[in-house]
Structures are given as structure tokens and as C-alpha cells.
XYZ file of N, CA, C and O in Angstrom:
304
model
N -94.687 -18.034 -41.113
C -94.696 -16.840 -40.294
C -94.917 -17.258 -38.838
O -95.692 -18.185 -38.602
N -94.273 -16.620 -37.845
C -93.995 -17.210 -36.786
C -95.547 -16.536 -35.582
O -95.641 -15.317 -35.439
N -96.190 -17.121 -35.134
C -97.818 -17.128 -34.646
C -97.214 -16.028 -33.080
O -98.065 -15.541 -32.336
N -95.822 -15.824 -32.845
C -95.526 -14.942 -31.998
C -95.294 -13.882 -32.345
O -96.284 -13.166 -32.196
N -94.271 -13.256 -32.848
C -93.880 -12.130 -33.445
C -94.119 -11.607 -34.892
O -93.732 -10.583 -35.454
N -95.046 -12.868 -35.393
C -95.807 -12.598 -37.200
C -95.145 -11.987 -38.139
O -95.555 -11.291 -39.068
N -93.223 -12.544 -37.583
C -92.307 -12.348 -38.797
C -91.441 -13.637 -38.699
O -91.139 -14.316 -37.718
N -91.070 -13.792 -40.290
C -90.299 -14.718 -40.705
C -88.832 -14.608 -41.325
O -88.688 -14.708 -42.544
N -87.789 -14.410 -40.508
C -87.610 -15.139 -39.601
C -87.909 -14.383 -38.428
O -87.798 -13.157 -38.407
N -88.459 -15.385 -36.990
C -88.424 -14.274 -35.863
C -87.435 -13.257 -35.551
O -86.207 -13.255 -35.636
N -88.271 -12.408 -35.174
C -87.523 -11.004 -34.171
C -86.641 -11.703 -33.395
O -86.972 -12.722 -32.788
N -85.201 -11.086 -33.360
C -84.202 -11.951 -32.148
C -85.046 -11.491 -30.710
O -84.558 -12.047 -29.726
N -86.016 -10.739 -30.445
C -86.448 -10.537 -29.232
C -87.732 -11.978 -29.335
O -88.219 -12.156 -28.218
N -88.136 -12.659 -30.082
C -89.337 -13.336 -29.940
C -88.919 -14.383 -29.291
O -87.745 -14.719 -29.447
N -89.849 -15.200 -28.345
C -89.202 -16.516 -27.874
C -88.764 -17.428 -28.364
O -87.910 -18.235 -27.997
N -89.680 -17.274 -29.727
C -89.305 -18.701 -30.557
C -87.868 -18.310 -31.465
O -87.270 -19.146 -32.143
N -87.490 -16.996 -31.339
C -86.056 -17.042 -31.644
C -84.873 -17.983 -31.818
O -84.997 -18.933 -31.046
N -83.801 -18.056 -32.537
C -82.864 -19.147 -32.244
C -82.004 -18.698 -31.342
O -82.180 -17.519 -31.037
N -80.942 -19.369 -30.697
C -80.485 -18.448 -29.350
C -79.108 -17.973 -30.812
O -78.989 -18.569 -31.883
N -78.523 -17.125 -30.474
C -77.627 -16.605 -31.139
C -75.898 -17.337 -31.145
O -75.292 -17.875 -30.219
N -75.634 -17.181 -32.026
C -74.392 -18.194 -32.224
C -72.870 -17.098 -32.006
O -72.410 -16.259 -32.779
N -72.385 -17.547 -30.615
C -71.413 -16.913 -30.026
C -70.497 -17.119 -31.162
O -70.536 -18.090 -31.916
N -69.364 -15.772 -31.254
C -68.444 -15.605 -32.408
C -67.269 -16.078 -31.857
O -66.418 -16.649 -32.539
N -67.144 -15.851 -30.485
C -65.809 -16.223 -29.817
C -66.307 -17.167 -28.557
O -67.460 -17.453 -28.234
N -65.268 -17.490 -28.055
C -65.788 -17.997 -26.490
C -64.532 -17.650 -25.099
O -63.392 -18.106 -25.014
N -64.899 -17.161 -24.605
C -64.287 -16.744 -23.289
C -63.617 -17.921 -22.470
O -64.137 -18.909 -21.951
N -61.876 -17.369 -22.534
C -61.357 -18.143 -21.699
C -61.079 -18.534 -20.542
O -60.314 -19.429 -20.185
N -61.880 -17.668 -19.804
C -61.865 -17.373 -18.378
C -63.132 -17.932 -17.744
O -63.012 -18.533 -16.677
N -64.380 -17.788 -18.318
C -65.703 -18.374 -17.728
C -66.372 -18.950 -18.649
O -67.406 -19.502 -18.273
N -65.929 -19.039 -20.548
C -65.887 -20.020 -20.950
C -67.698 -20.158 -21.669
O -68.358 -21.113 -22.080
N -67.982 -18.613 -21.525
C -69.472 -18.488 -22.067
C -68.988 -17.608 -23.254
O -68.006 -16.868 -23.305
N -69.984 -17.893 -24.246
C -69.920 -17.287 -25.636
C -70.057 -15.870 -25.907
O -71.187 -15.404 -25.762
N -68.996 -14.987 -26.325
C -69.288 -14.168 -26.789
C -69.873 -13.915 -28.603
O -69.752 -14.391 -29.732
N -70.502 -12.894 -27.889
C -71.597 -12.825 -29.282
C -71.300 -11.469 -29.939
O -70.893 -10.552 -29.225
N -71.557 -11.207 -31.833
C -71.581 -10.484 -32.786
C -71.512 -9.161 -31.842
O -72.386 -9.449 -31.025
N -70.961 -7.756 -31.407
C -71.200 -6.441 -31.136
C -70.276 -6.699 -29.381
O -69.755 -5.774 -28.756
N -70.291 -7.582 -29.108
C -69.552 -7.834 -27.546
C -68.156 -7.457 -27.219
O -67.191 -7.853 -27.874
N -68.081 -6.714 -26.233
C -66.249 -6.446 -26.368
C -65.541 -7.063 -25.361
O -65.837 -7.001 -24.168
N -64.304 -7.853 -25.984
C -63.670 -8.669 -25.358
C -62.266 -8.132 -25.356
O -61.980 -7.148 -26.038
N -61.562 -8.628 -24.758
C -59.798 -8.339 -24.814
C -59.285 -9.595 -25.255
O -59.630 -10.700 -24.836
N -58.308 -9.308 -26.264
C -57.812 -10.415 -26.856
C -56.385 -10.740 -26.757
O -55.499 -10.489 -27.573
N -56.321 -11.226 -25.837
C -55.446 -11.411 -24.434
C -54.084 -12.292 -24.972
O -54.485 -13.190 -25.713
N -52.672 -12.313 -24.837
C -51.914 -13.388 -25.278
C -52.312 -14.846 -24.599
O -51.886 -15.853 -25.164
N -53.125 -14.989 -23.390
C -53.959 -16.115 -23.372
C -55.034 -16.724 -24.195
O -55.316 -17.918 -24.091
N -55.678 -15.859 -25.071
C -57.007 -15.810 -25.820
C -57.930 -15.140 -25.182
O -57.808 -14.911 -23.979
N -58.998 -14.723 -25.900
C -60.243 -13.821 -25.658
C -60.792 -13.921 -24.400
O -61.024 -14.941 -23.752
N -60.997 -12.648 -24.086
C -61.469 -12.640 -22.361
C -62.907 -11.648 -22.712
O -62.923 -10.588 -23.337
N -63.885 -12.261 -22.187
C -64.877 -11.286 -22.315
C -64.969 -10.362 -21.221
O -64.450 -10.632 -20.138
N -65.903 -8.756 -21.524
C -65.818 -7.829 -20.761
C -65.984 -7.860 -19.798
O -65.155 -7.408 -19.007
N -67.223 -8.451 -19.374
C -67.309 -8.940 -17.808
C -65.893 -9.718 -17.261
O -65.652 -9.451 -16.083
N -65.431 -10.152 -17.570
C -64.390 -10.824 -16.971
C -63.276 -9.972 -16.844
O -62.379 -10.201 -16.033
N -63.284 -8.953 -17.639
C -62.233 -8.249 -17.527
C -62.314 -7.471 -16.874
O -61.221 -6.997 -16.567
N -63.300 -6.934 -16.349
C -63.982 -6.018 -15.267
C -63.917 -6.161 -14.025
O -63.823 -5.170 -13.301
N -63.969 -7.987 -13.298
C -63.483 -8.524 -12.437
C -62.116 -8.907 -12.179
O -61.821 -9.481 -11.130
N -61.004 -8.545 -13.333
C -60.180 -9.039 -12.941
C -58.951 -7.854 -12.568
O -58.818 -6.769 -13.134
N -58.193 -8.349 -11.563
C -56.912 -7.406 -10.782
C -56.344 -6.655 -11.620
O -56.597 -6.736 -12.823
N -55.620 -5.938 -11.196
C -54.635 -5.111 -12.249
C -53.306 -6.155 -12.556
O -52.634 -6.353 -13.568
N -53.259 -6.865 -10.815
C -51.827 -7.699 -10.986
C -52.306 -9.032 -11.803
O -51.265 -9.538 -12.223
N -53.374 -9.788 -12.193
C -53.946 -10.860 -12.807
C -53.727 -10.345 -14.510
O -53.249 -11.115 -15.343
N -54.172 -8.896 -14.853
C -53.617 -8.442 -16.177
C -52.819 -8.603 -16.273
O -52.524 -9.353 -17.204
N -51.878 -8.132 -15.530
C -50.645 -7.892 -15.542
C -49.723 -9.410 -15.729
O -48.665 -9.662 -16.306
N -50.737 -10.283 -14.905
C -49.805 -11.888 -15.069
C -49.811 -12.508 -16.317
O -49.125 -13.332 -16.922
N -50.807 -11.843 -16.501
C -51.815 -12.613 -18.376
C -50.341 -12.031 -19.481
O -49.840 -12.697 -20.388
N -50.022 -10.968 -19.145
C -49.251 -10.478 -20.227
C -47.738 -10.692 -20.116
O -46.899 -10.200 -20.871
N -47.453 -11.682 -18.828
C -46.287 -11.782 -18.132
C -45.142 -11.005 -17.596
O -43.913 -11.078 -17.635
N -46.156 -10.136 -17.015
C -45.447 -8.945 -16.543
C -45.946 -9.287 -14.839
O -46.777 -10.047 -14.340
N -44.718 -8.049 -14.160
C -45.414 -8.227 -12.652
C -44.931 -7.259 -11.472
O -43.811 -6.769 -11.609
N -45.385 -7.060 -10.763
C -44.888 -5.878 -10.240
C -43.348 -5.648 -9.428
O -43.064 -6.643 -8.761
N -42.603 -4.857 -9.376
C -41.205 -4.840 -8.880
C -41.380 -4.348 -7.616
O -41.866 -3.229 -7.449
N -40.906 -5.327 -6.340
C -40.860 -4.236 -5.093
C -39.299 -3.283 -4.791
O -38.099 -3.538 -4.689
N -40.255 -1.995 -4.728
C -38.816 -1.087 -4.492
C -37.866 -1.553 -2.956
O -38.200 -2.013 -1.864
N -36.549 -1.146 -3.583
C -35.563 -1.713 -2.240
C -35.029 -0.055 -1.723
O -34.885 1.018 -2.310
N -34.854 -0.506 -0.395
C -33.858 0.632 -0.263
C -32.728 1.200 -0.348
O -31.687 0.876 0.223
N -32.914 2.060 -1.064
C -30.999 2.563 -1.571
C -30.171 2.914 -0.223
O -30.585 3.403 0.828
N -28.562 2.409 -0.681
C -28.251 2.509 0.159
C -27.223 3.902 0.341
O -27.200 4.350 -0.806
N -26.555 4.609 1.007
C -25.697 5.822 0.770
C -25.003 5.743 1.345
O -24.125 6.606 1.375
């Protein structure tokens, strides 16, 4: 029984906790996502939320190989 949280196995909040074992890992910053985390699962591979939060509309948009069209002027 653990002399911090006086359960066996510790509380994931106790220090002596184990750190938790990421399910995926993020291809963009390459830190672990963990069990309940929402990621986008990108035709690059898994992007975690934070990252996806920082990233452009046109950077989505490159990920999926798409990109924006500039309009021309018609002519008459």
C-alpha cells in the first residue's frame, strides 16, 4: 500500500504514480497522446489537439493535399 495515497495501486493523481503510457504519439510535436485525448488522424498520421488548434487553415489544408485556388479575372 502506497504510504502516499494508502492505495494499491496508486491514485493516477498520487506522486508515486506511474506516468501514463501514451496510446498514440503526435506527429507534429511528437509528445504522447494519452487514453481519452482527441487527436486528428491526419493522412500524415495523428496530430494531437493542441496542435491542431495551432495550426492554419492553409497547413490543413496542405496535410490533406489540397490548396487554395486564386480567382482570375474573367474576361468579356
Amino acid at each position: 500500500m502506497c504510504a502516499e495515497c494508502g492505495m494499491n495501486p496508486c491514485h493516477p493523481r498520487c506522486p508515486n504514480a506511474p506516468e501514463p503510457v501514451p496510446v498514440h504519439e503526435c506527429v507534429k510535436c511528437g509528445y504522447g497522446i494519452l487514453a481519452g485525448d482527441k487527436f486528428w488522424d491526419s493522412p500524415k498520421g495523428k496530430i494531437c489537439e493542441e496542435c491542431v488548434d495551432d495550426m492554419s487553415a492553409e497547413e490543413i489544408l496542405k496535410l490533406c493535399g489540397e490548396s487554395l485556388t486564386e480567382a482570375e479575372k474573367e474576361e468579356r
